[in-house]
Amino acid sequence: MFPQNGGMIRYLAHAYPKPRALVATIMAYSVTFFCRPAAVAANVAIFAQYFFFAAGRREYIESRDYLLRGIGAVVMTALLVLNIVSVRWSLRLLNVFAVVKMVTLLIVSFTGFLLMVGAIKRTPGTNWSRGFSGTHLDARSFASAMTRLFWSWEGWSNVGYVVGEVRNVKRNLPLSLGLAMSVLAVLYMLANVAYFSIIPLEDIDNGTLLAAQFMDRVFGTTMGQQVLPACIGISILGVVMSELFGGGRLMYSAGKTGFVPYGAMLGEIHPRFGTPVYALLIIWALSLVFLFAPPPGQAFDLLVELVQEGMWYFYALTAFGVIVLRRRLPRYPLRRFRSPVFLAGIFGVLSFALGVLQFYPPAQIPGKEEPSVPYYLAPLLGVLFMALCAIPWYLRMWRYVNKTGVQLLAWIDEEEQEVLQMTEED
């Protein structure tokens, strides 16, 4: 509907313009200064683990936690430099990473398909014969599983943050999202079939890299322990690259639209490189903080829950925003795709419920070691940070506006009226 950079932030500003774009402002601060840097940090922390697995240094994965984070910081810095100096080469490298990821996922998924049809024989006593014995059905486990499930799909939102740089966005955005999500859904399903068919349940939940275990068991020493785990590590770099690329544009958009101060600086495009240098540098600096802040051994899980906790509520508000805009702008000409209202409502309710369920205590499983970090820490920090974002919202949208008379949010109505006026003229 709104073919400019900004994604859900811009959408929420149009869906909930009152009081003074509170919802969009809180998301702008939460995502740019909290969720996106934490997501970058979580992925670079995992990259180094696959690097050492492929190098035959598995003992480093558990014993050299801060070494892994240091390697992640170096790699992230190198990707940052490329994002700054060249959009073209950043996209080219991102495409290379995407090809590596798709080829690796195809190998795993095809193996899963062969296992499913019986072309590859499974050893007796695999997970399929167990059913659900030994598992626990509780609210917290369901919410935790959904959190990690959505984490694997989180990359779809990066497209929305850079739609201003997409050619023929009315055609290419729904086409690319539809095709990509459909293909990945099938591949992910087959990959899980493969994992569940090969790896014993006890090893699935032992904290060891799942994909690396699978490669080792199926493809042997060279392919399984070195080549394919290295390819998985490279695919993770693609995720980091896309998050930096989209995160820079996200902060750039937050500055240009007036949600955060110093918009002229954050929204400045380097005259030579054509990239938002200051926005990228801030994302990088915050990612370093999140990378080294969590306690040893807890980085990935804690960061994933930190990121996803806040996003559940924004997903819900965005879904409800579909219903709001459908009623307020029923014939908006740039609405390329019409989501069924009842599906938007179901998704909104489910997203909100999953955010709340993060506070529900997990089931006690005999023999399982208790985590050193309280289960409620990540969701609590996520909610507290969102609540604190009301402070800069007040200072920016009320105190600053009332003092200077600057209309920071005039663009919301201007964008809608411009499109509606074009329709009337046609």
Protein backbone atom coordinates (compact mmCIF):
# COMPACT_ATOMS: atom_id res chain seq x y z
CA MET A 1 0.00 0.00 0.00
CA PHE A 2 2.82 2.40 0.79
CA PRO A 3 5.73 1.93 -1.65
CA GLN A 4 8.41 3.60 0.46
CA ASN A 5 11.07 2.21 2.78
CA GLY A 6 9.93 1.56 6.33
CA GLY A 7 7.93 -1.67 6.30
CA MET A 8 5.68 -2.21 9.30
CA ILE A 9 6.69 1.11 10.87
CA ARG A 10 5.23 3.11 7.99
CA TYR A 11 2.19 0.81 7.86
CA LEU A 12 1.48 1.24 11.58
CA ALA A 13 1.79 5.02 11.24
CA HIS A 14 -1.03 4.97 8.69
CA ALA A 15 -3.12 2.45 10.63
CA TYR A 16 -2.79 4.19 14.02
CA PRO A 17 -2.02 7.88 13.42
CA LYS A 18 -3.38 8.87 16.87
CA PRO A 19 -2.22 9.68 19.44
CA ARG A 20 0.62 11.20 17.42
CA ALA A 21 1.73 7.89 15.91
CA LEU A 22 2.40 6.30 19.31
CA VAL A 23 2.37 2.71 18.00
CA ALA A 24 4.66 3.42 15.04
CA THR A 25 7.06 5.46 17.18
CA ILE A 26 7.40 2.72 19.79
CA MET A 27 8.04 0.18 17.04
CA ALA A 28 10.57 2.50 15.39
CA TYR A 29 12.60 2.70 18.59
CA SER A 30 12.08 -0.95 19.54
CA VAL A 31 13.07 -2.38 16.17
CA THR A 32 15.90 -0.02 15.24
CA PHE A 33 17.56 0.19 18.65
CA PHE A 34 16.63 -3.20 20.11
CA CYS A 35 15.16 -5.97 17.96
CA ARG A 36 17.22 -5.56 14.78
CA PRO A 37 20.66 -5.23 16.50
CA ALA A 38 19.82 -8.20 18.75
CA ALA A 39 18.86 -10.28 15.70
CA VAL A 40 22.16 -9.46 13.98
CA ALA A 41 24.06 -10.40 17.15
CA ALA A 42 22.21 -13.71 17.52
CA ASN A 43 23.07 -14.83 14.00
CA VAL A 44 26.75 -13.85 14.00
CA ALA A 45 27.13 -15.72 17.29
CA ILE A 46 25.86 -18.90 15.57
CA PHE A 47 28.02 -18.42 12.45
CA ALA A 48 31.26 -18.93 14.38
CA GLN A 49 29.96 -22.21 15.82
CA TYR A 50 29.54 -23.69 12.33
CA PHE A 51 32.96 -22.33 11.40
CA PHE A 52 34.65 -24.29 14.20
CA PHE A 53 32.51 -27.36 13.54
CA ALA A 54 33.73 -27.40 9.94
CA ALA A 55 37.29 -26.78 11.10
CA GLY A 56 37.17 -29.84 13.37
CA ARG A 57 37.34 -27.81 16.59
CA ARG A 58 34.05 -28.80 18.15
CA GLU A 59 35.38 -28.33 21.69
CA TYR A 60 35.60 -24.59 21.00
CA ILE A 61 31.83 -24.39 20.56
CA GLU A 62 31.25 -24.87 24.28
CA SER A 63 34.54 -23.74 25.82
CA ARG A 64 35.40 -20.60 23.83
CA ASP A 65 32.19 -18.63 23.96
CA TYR A 66 33.72 -15.16 23.77
CA LEU A 67 36.13 -16.25 21.04
CA LEU A 68 33.09 -17.22 18.97
CA ARG A 69 31.54 -13.83 19.62
CA GLY A 70 34.79 -12.10 18.70
CA ILE A 71 34.90 -13.89 15.36
CA GLY A 72 31.29 -12.94 14.80
CA ALA A 73 32.15 -9.29 15.51
CA VAL A 74 34.98 -9.33 12.96
CA VAL A 75 32.77 -10.89 10.28
CA MET A 76 29.95 -8.47 11.02
CA THR A 77 32.35 -5.55 10.69
CA ALA A 78 33.54 -6.79 7.30
CA LEU A 79 29.94 -7.08 6.09
CA LEU A 80 29.24 -3.61 7.43
CA VAL A 81 32.10 -2.13 5.39
CA LEU A 82 30.75 -3.74 2.23
CA ASN A 83 27.24 -2.47 2.98
CA ILE A 84 28.66 1.03 3.32
CA VAL A 85 30.87 1.20 0.26
CA SER A 86 28.72 -0.53 -2.36
CA VAL A 87 25.03 -1.32 -2.69
CA ARG A 88 25.68 -3.25 -5.89
CA TRP A 89 28.34 -5.54 -4.42
CA SER A 90 26.33 -5.96 -1.22
CA LEU A 91 23.40 -7.27 -3.24
CA ARG A 92 25.67 -9.47 -5.35
CA LEU A 93 27.20 -11.05 -2.27
CA LEU A 94 23.75 -11.40 -0.74
CA ASN A 95 22.65 -13.30 -3.85
CA VAL A 96 25.67 -15.59 -3.55
CA PHE A 97 24.80 -16.30 0.08
CA ALA A 98 21.20 -16.98 -0.94
CA VAL A 99 22.29 -19.48 -3.61
CA VAL A 100 24.50 -21.31 -1.11
CA LYS A 101 21.63 -21.44 1.37
CA MET A 102 19.14 -22.72 -1.19
CA VAL A 103 21.51 -25.41 -2.49
CA THR A 104 22.29 -26.59 1.06
CA LEU A 105 18.61 -26.57 2.00
CA LEU A 106 17.75 -28.45 -1.19
CA ILE A 107 20.30 -31.16 -0.31
CA VAL A 108 18.85 -31.57 3.18
CA SER A 109 15.26 -31.38 1.94
CA PHE A 110 15.81 -33.88 -0.87
CA THR A 111 17.33 -36.25 1.66
CA GLY A 112 14.20 -35.78 3.76
CA PHE A 113 12.03 -36.56 0.74
CA LEU A 114 13.99 -39.75 0.05
CA LEU A 115 13.60 -40.76 3.68
CA MET A 116 9.87 -40.06 3.56
CA VAL A 117 9.27 -42.23 0.47
CA GLY A 118 11.51 -45.02 1.74
CA ALA A 119 14.34 -44.66 -0.79
CA ILE A 120 16.76 -44.32 2.14
CA LYS A 121 16.35 -46.91 4.85
CA ARG A 122 16.09 -45.71 8.42
CA THR A 123 17.53 -47.64 11.33
CA PRO A 124 14.93 -49.16 13.66
CA GLY A 125 13.90 -47.25 16.76
CA THR A 126 13.87 -43.79 15.20
CA ASN A 127 11.78 -40.90 16.46
CA TRP A 128 8.82 -41.76 14.22
CA SER A 129 8.07 -44.90 16.21
CA ARG A 130 7.91 -42.94 19.48
CA GLY A 131 5.03 -40.69 18.59
CA PHE A 132 4.65 -38.02 21.27
CA SER A 133 5.82 -40.16 24.19
CA GLY A 134 8.02 -38.28 26.62
CA THR A 135 6.90 -34.86 25.41
CA HIS A 136 5.00 -32.18 27.32
CA LEU A 137 2.13 -30.05 26.05
CA ASP A 138 2.04 -26.76 27.92
CA ALA A 139 1.52 -23.13 27.02
CA ARG A 140 5.13 -22.07 27.48
CA SER A 141 6.51 -24.88 25.31
CA PHE A 142 4.05 -24.02 22.56
CA ALA A 143 5.00 -20.32 22.72
CA SER A 144 8.71 -21.15 22.73
CA ALA A 145 8.34 -23.44 19.72
CA MET A 146 6.42 -20.77 17.81
CA THR A 147 9.06 -18.19 18.70
CA ARG A 148 11.81 -20.26 17.11
CA LEU A 149 9.57 -21.15 14.18
CA PHE A 150 8.94 -17.49 13.41
CA TRP A 151 12.62 -16.76 13.89
CA SER A 152 13.41 -18.96 10.89
CA TRP A 153 10.90 -16.94 8.82
CA GLU A 154 11.85 -13.51 10.16
CA GLY A 155 13.75 -12.58 7.01
CA TRP A 156 10.51 -11.98 5.10
CA SER A 157 10.06 -8.65 6.91
CA ASN A 158 13.31 -7.28 5.48
CA VAL A 159 11.61 -6.91 2.09
CA GLY A 160 9.10 -4.46 3.52
CA TYR A 161 11.84 -2.21 4.84
CA VAL A 162 13.40 -1.73 1.40
CA VAL A 163 10.37 -1.57 -0.92
CA GLY A 164 11.42 1.92 -1.94
CA GLU A 165 14.35 0.32 -3.77
CA VAL A 166 12.33 -2.45 -5.47
CA ARG A 167 11.53 -2.09 -9.15
CA ASN A 168 7.87 -2.37 -10.12
CA VAL A 169 6.97 -2.94 -6.48
CA LYS A 170 3.25 -3.47 -7.14
CA ARG A 171 4.09 -6.57 -9.16
CA ASN A 172 7.38 -7.83 -7.74
CA LEU A 173 6.69 -7.56 -4.00
CA PRO A 174 3.67 -9.90 -3.77
CA LEU A 175 5.17 -12.19 -6.42
CA SER A 176 8.53 -12.56 -4.69
CA LEU A 177 7.03 -12.99 -1.22
CA GLY A 178 4.45 -15.51 -2.42
CA LEU A 179 6.92 -17.65 -4.34
CA ALA A 180 9.64 -17.48 -1.68
CA MET A 181 7.35 -18.34 1.23
CA SER A 182 5.72 -21.21 -0.64
CA VAL A 183 9.02 -22.79 -1.73
CA LEU A 184 10.61 -22.37 1.69
CA ALA A 185 7.58 -23.87 3.44
CA VAL A 186 8.00 -27.09 1.47
CA LEU A 187 11.79 -27.16 1.89
CA TYR A 188 11.64 -26.50 5.64
CA MET A 189 9.05 -29.22 6.10
CA LEU A 190 11.19 -31.77 4.26
CA ALA A 191 14.29 -30.64 6.16
CA ASN A 192 12.52 -31.32 9.46
CA VAL A 193 11.51 -34.74 8.18
CA ALA A 194 15.18 -35.40 7.47
CA TYR A 195 16.35 -34.19 10.89
CA PHE A 196 13.69 -36.14 12.75
CA SER A 197 14.42 -39.30 10.78
CA ILE A 198 18.17 -39.32 11.39
CA ILE A 199 18.94 -37.64 14.71
CA PRO A 200 17.77 -39.28 17.98
CA LEU A 201 15.44 -37.17 20.07
CA GLU A 202 17.99 -36.97 22.89
CA ASP A 203 20.54 -35.36 20.56
CA ILE A 204 18.01 -32.95 19.07
CA ASP A 205 17.59 -31.27 22.45
CA ASN A 206 21.20 -31.38 23.66
CA GLY A 207 22.14 -27.92 22.39
CA THR A 208 24.47 -29.16 19.65
CA LEU A 209 24.13 -27.70 16.17
CA LEU A 210 21.25 -29.67 14.65
CA ALA A 211 22.06 -29.21 10.96
CA ALA A 212 25.71 -30.01 11.56
CA GLN A 213 24.78 -33.24 13.37
CA PHE A 214 22.58 -34.25 10.45
CA MET A 215 25.30 -33.58 7.86
CA ASP A 216 27.82 -35.56 9.91
CA ARG A 217 25.56 -38.59 10.27
CA VAL A 218 24.36 -38.73 6.64
CA PHE A 219 27.20 -37.50 4.43
CA GLY A 220 30.29 -38.67 6.29
CA THR A 221 33.58 -36.97 7.12
CA THR A 222 34.38 -34.60 4.26
CA MET A 223 30.92 -33.54 3.11
CA GLY A 224 29.20 -33.97 6.47
CA GLN A 225 31.80 -32.53 8.81
CA GLN A 226 33.44 -29.88 6.65
CA VAL A 227 31.82 -28.84 3.36
CA LEU A 228 28.13 -28.73 4.21
CA PRO A 229 28.52 -27.22 7.72
CA ALA A 230 30.68 -24.52 6.13
CA CYS A 231 27.89 -23.90 3.62
CA ILE A 232 25.40 -23.53 6.47
CA GLY A 233 27.72 -21.00 8.10
CA ILE A 234 27.88 -19.07 4.83
CA SER A 235 24.09 -19.08 4.58
CA ILE A 236 23.94 -17.56 8.07
CA LEU A 237 26.16 -14.76 6.82
CA GLY A 238 23.48 -14.13 4.21
CA VAL A 239 20.97 -13.60 7.02
CA VAL A 240 23.34 -11.18 8.75
CA MET A 241 23.93 -9.37 5.48
CA SER A 242 20.21 -8.93 4.83
CA GLU A 243 19.61 -7.75 8.41
CA LEU A 244 22.35 -5.13 8.12
CA PHE A 245 21.12 -4.05 4.71
CA GLY A 246 17.49 -3.83 5.81
CA GLY A 247 18.37 -2.48 9.27
CA GLY A 248 20.27 0.45 7.80
CA ARG A 249 17.31 1.34 5.59
CA LEU A 250 14.99 0.91 8.56
CA MET A 251 16.91 3.41 10.67
CA TYR A 252 17.22 5.68 7.64
CA SER A 253 13.43 5.60 7.26
CA ALA A 254 12.89 6.21 10.99
CA GLY A 255 15.05 9.32 10.71
CA LYS A 256 13.48 10.61 7.49
CA THR A 257 9.93 10.22 8.80
CA GLY A 258 10.71 12.10 12.02
CA PHE A 259 10.26 9.28 14.53
CA VAL A 260 13.78 9.62 15.91
CA PRO A 261 15.84 12.79 16.36
CA TYR A 262 18.75 13.78 14.13
CA GLY A 263 16.74 12.66 11.13
CA ALA A 264 18.89 14.71 8.77
CA MET A 265 21.96 12.73 9.84
CA LEU A 266 20.30 9.29 9.97
CA GLY A 267 18.57 9.94 6.67
CA GLU A 268 21.69 11.19 4.96
CA ILE A 269 22.82 9.23 1.93
CA HIS A 270 26.56 9.27 1.28
CA PRO A 271 27.17 11.23 -1.93
CA ARG A 272 29.73 8.77 -3.22
CA PHE A 273 28.54 5.39 -1.94
CA GLY A 274 24.79 6.01 -2.07
CA THR A 275 24.23 4.30 1.30
CA PRO A 276 22.92 5.46 4.73
CA VAL A 277 26.34 5.40 6.40
CA TYR A 278 25.39 6.79 9.82
CA ALA A 279 22.35 4.53 10.10
CA LEU A 280 24.46 1.45 9.29
CA LEU A 281 27.13 2.44 11.81
CA ILE A 282 24.56 2.79 14.59
CA ILE A 283 23.06 -0.63 13.81
CA TRP A 284 26.57 -2.13 13.86
CA ALA A 285 27.51 -0.50 17.19
CA LEU A 286 24.29 -1.64 18.88
CA SER A 287 24.76 -5.16 17.50
CA LEU A 288 28.17 -5.31 19.16
CA VAL A 289 26.59 -4.41 22.49
CA PHE A 290 23.99 -7.18 22.18
CA LEU A 291 26.62 -9.64 20.98
CA PHE A 292 28.82 -9.33 24.07
CA ALA A 293 26.21 -8.48 26.74
CA PRO A 294 24.51 -11.89 27.35
CA PRO A 295 26.12 -14.29 29.84
CA PRO A 296 28.32 -17.12 28.50
CA GLY A 297 26.43 -19.91 26.77
CA GLN A 298 23.13 -18.05 26.71
CA ALA A 299 23.63 -15.66 23.82
CA PHE A 300 21.52 -17.22 21.07
CA ASP A 301 18.46 -18.34 23.04
CA LEU A 302 18.30 -15.14 25.06
CA LEU A 303 18.66 -12.91 22.02
CA VAL A 304 16.05 -14.83 20.01
CA GLU A 305 13.51 -14.47 22.80
CA LEU A 306 14.42 -10.79 23.26
CA VAL A 307 13.81 -10.08 19.59
CA GLN A 308 10.66 -12.13 19.17
CA GLU A 309 8.92 -11.02 22.35
CA GLY A 310 8.52 -7.46 21.13
CA MET A 311 7.77 -8.52 17.58
CA TRP A 312 4.74 -10.62 18.63
CA TYR A 313 2.87 -7.48 19.71
CA PHE A 314 3.85 -5.58 16.57
CA TYR A 315 2.75 -8.51 14.41
CA ALA A 316 -0.61 -8.40 16.20
CA LEU A 317 -1.00 -4.65 15.76
CA THR A 318 -0.03 -4.89 12.08
CA ALA A 319 -2.61 -7.62 11.50
CA PHE A 320 -5.31 -5.57 13.23
CA GLY A 321 -4.09 -2.59 11.18
CA VAL A 322 -5.13 -4.48 8.04
CA ILE A 323 -8.70 -4.42 9.33
CA VAL A 324 -8.46 -0.76 10.34
CA LEU A 325 -7.14 0.39 6.95
CA ARG A 326 -9.62 -1.79 5.09
CA ARG A 327 -12.40 0.16 6.76
CA ARG A 328 -10.79 3.62 6.61
CA LEU A 329 -9.39 3.33 3.07
CA PRO A 330 -11.64 0.77 1.37
CA ARG A 331 -10.66 1.74 -2.19
CA TYR A 332 -7.01 2.62 -1.83
CA PRO A 333 -5.52 2.18 -5.34
CA LEU A 334 -2.10 0.91 -4.23
CA ARG A 335 -3.59 -2.02 -2.33
CA ARG A 336 -2.20 -4.74 -4.57
CA PHE A 337 -3.17 -7.69 -2.41
CA ARG A 338 -6.22 -8.02 -0.16
CA SER A 339 -5.69 -10.29 2.82
CA PRO A 340 -8.89 -11.92 4.12
CA VAL A 341 -10.02 -9.98 7.17
CA PHE A 342 -10.75 -13.09 9.23
CA LEU A 343 -7.23 -14.42 8.63
CA ALA A 344 -5.74 -11.10 9.69
CA GLY A 345 -7.87 -11.21 12.85
CA ILE A 346 -6.83 -14.78 13.70
CA PHE A 347 -3.18 -13.99 13.14
CA GLY A 348 -3.45 -10.87 15.29
CA VAL A 349 -5.06 -12.71 18.21
CA LEU A 350 -2.57 -15.58 17.97
CA SER A 351 0.41 -13.21 17.87
CA PHE A 352 -0.77 -11.31 20.92
CA ALA A 353 -1.42 -14.55 22.81
CA LEU A 354 2.06 -15.86 21.99
CA GLY A 355 3.59 -12.67 23.36
CA VAL A 356 1.71 -13.09 26.64
CA LEU A 357 2.48 -16.82 26.91
CA GLN A 358 6.21 -16.06 27.05
CA PHE A 359 5.62 -15.18 30.72
CA TYR A 360 4.04 -18.56 31.48
CA PRO A 361 6.37 -20.85 33.49
CA PRO A 362 7.74 -23.84 31.52
CA ALA A 363 6.90 -27.43 32.39
CA GLN A 364 9.29 -29.19 34.76
CA ILE A 365 10.98 -32.07 32.93
CA PRO A 366 12.72 -34.65 35.16
CA GLY A 367 16.43 -34.94 34.46
CA LYS A 368 16.64 -31.79 32.37
CA GLU A 369 19.05 -29.12 33.57
CA GLU A 370 17.45 -25.83 34.55
CA PRO A 371 18.62 -22.82 32.50
CA SER A 372 20.81 -20.33 34.35
CA VAL A 373 18.73 -17.40 33.07
CA PRO A 374 15.15 -17.07 34.43
CA TYR A 375 12.52 -17.92 31.83
CA TYR A 376 10.80 -14.57 32.30
CA LEU A 377 13.92 -12.43 31.80
CA ALA A 378 13.80 -12.11 28.00
CA PRO A 379 10.07 -11.30 27.69
CA LEU A 380 10.30 -8.95 30.66
CA LEU A 381 13.20 -7.03 29.14
CA GLY A 382 11.36 -6.87 25.82
CA VAL A 383 8.22 -5.40 27.37
CA LEU A 384 10.21 -3.00 29.57
CA PHE A 385 12.10 -1.68 26.58
CA MET A 386 8.87 -1.08 24.67
CA ALA A 387 7.43 0.74 27.68
CA LEU A 388 10.54 2.90 27.93
CA CYS A 389 10.09 3.87 24.29
CA ALA A 390 7.10 5.96 25.43
CA ILE A 391 9.60 8.42 26.92
CA PRO A 392 11.30 9.42 23.63
CA TRP A 393 7.84 9.40 22.00
CA TYR A 394 6.66 12.03 24.47
CA LEU A 395 9.84 14.08 24.15
CA ARG A 396 9.77 13.91 20.36
CA MET A 397 6.10 14.01 19.41
CA TRP A 398 4.77 16.25 22.16
CA ARG A 399 7.45 18.33 23.80
CA TYR A 400 9.56 18.96 20.70
CA VAL A 401 6.56 19.51 18.39
CA ASN A 402 4.80 21.86 20.83
CA LYS A 403 8.00 23.84 21.38
CA THR A 404 9.09 24.21 17.75
CA GLY A 405 5.82 23.93 15.85
CA VAL A 406 7.39 21.44 13.43
CA GLN A 407 4.81 19.05 11.98
CA LEU A 408 6.72 15.78 12.09
CA LEU A 409 3.78 13.60 11.08
CA ALA A 410 2.26 15.63 8.25
CA TRP A 411 3.65 13.09 5.76
CA ILE A 412 1.15 10.44 6.91
CA ASP A 413 -1.88 12.29 5.58
CA GLU A 414 0.07 13.70 2.62
CA GLU A 415 0.97 10.20 1.36
CA GLU A 416 -2.62 9.04 1.49
CA GLN A 417 -4.06 12.18 -0.06
CA GLU A 418 -1.51 12.17 -2.87
CA VAL A 419 -2.51 8.68 -3.95
CA LEU A 420 -6.23 9.34 -3.59
CA GLN A 421 -5.89 12.56 -5.61
CA MET A 422 -4.10 10.73 -8.40
CA THR A 423 -6.99 8.27 -8.53
CA GLU A 424 -9.56 11.07 -8.80
CA GLU A 425 -7.63 12.70 -11.65
CA ASP A 426 -7.52 9.42 -13.56
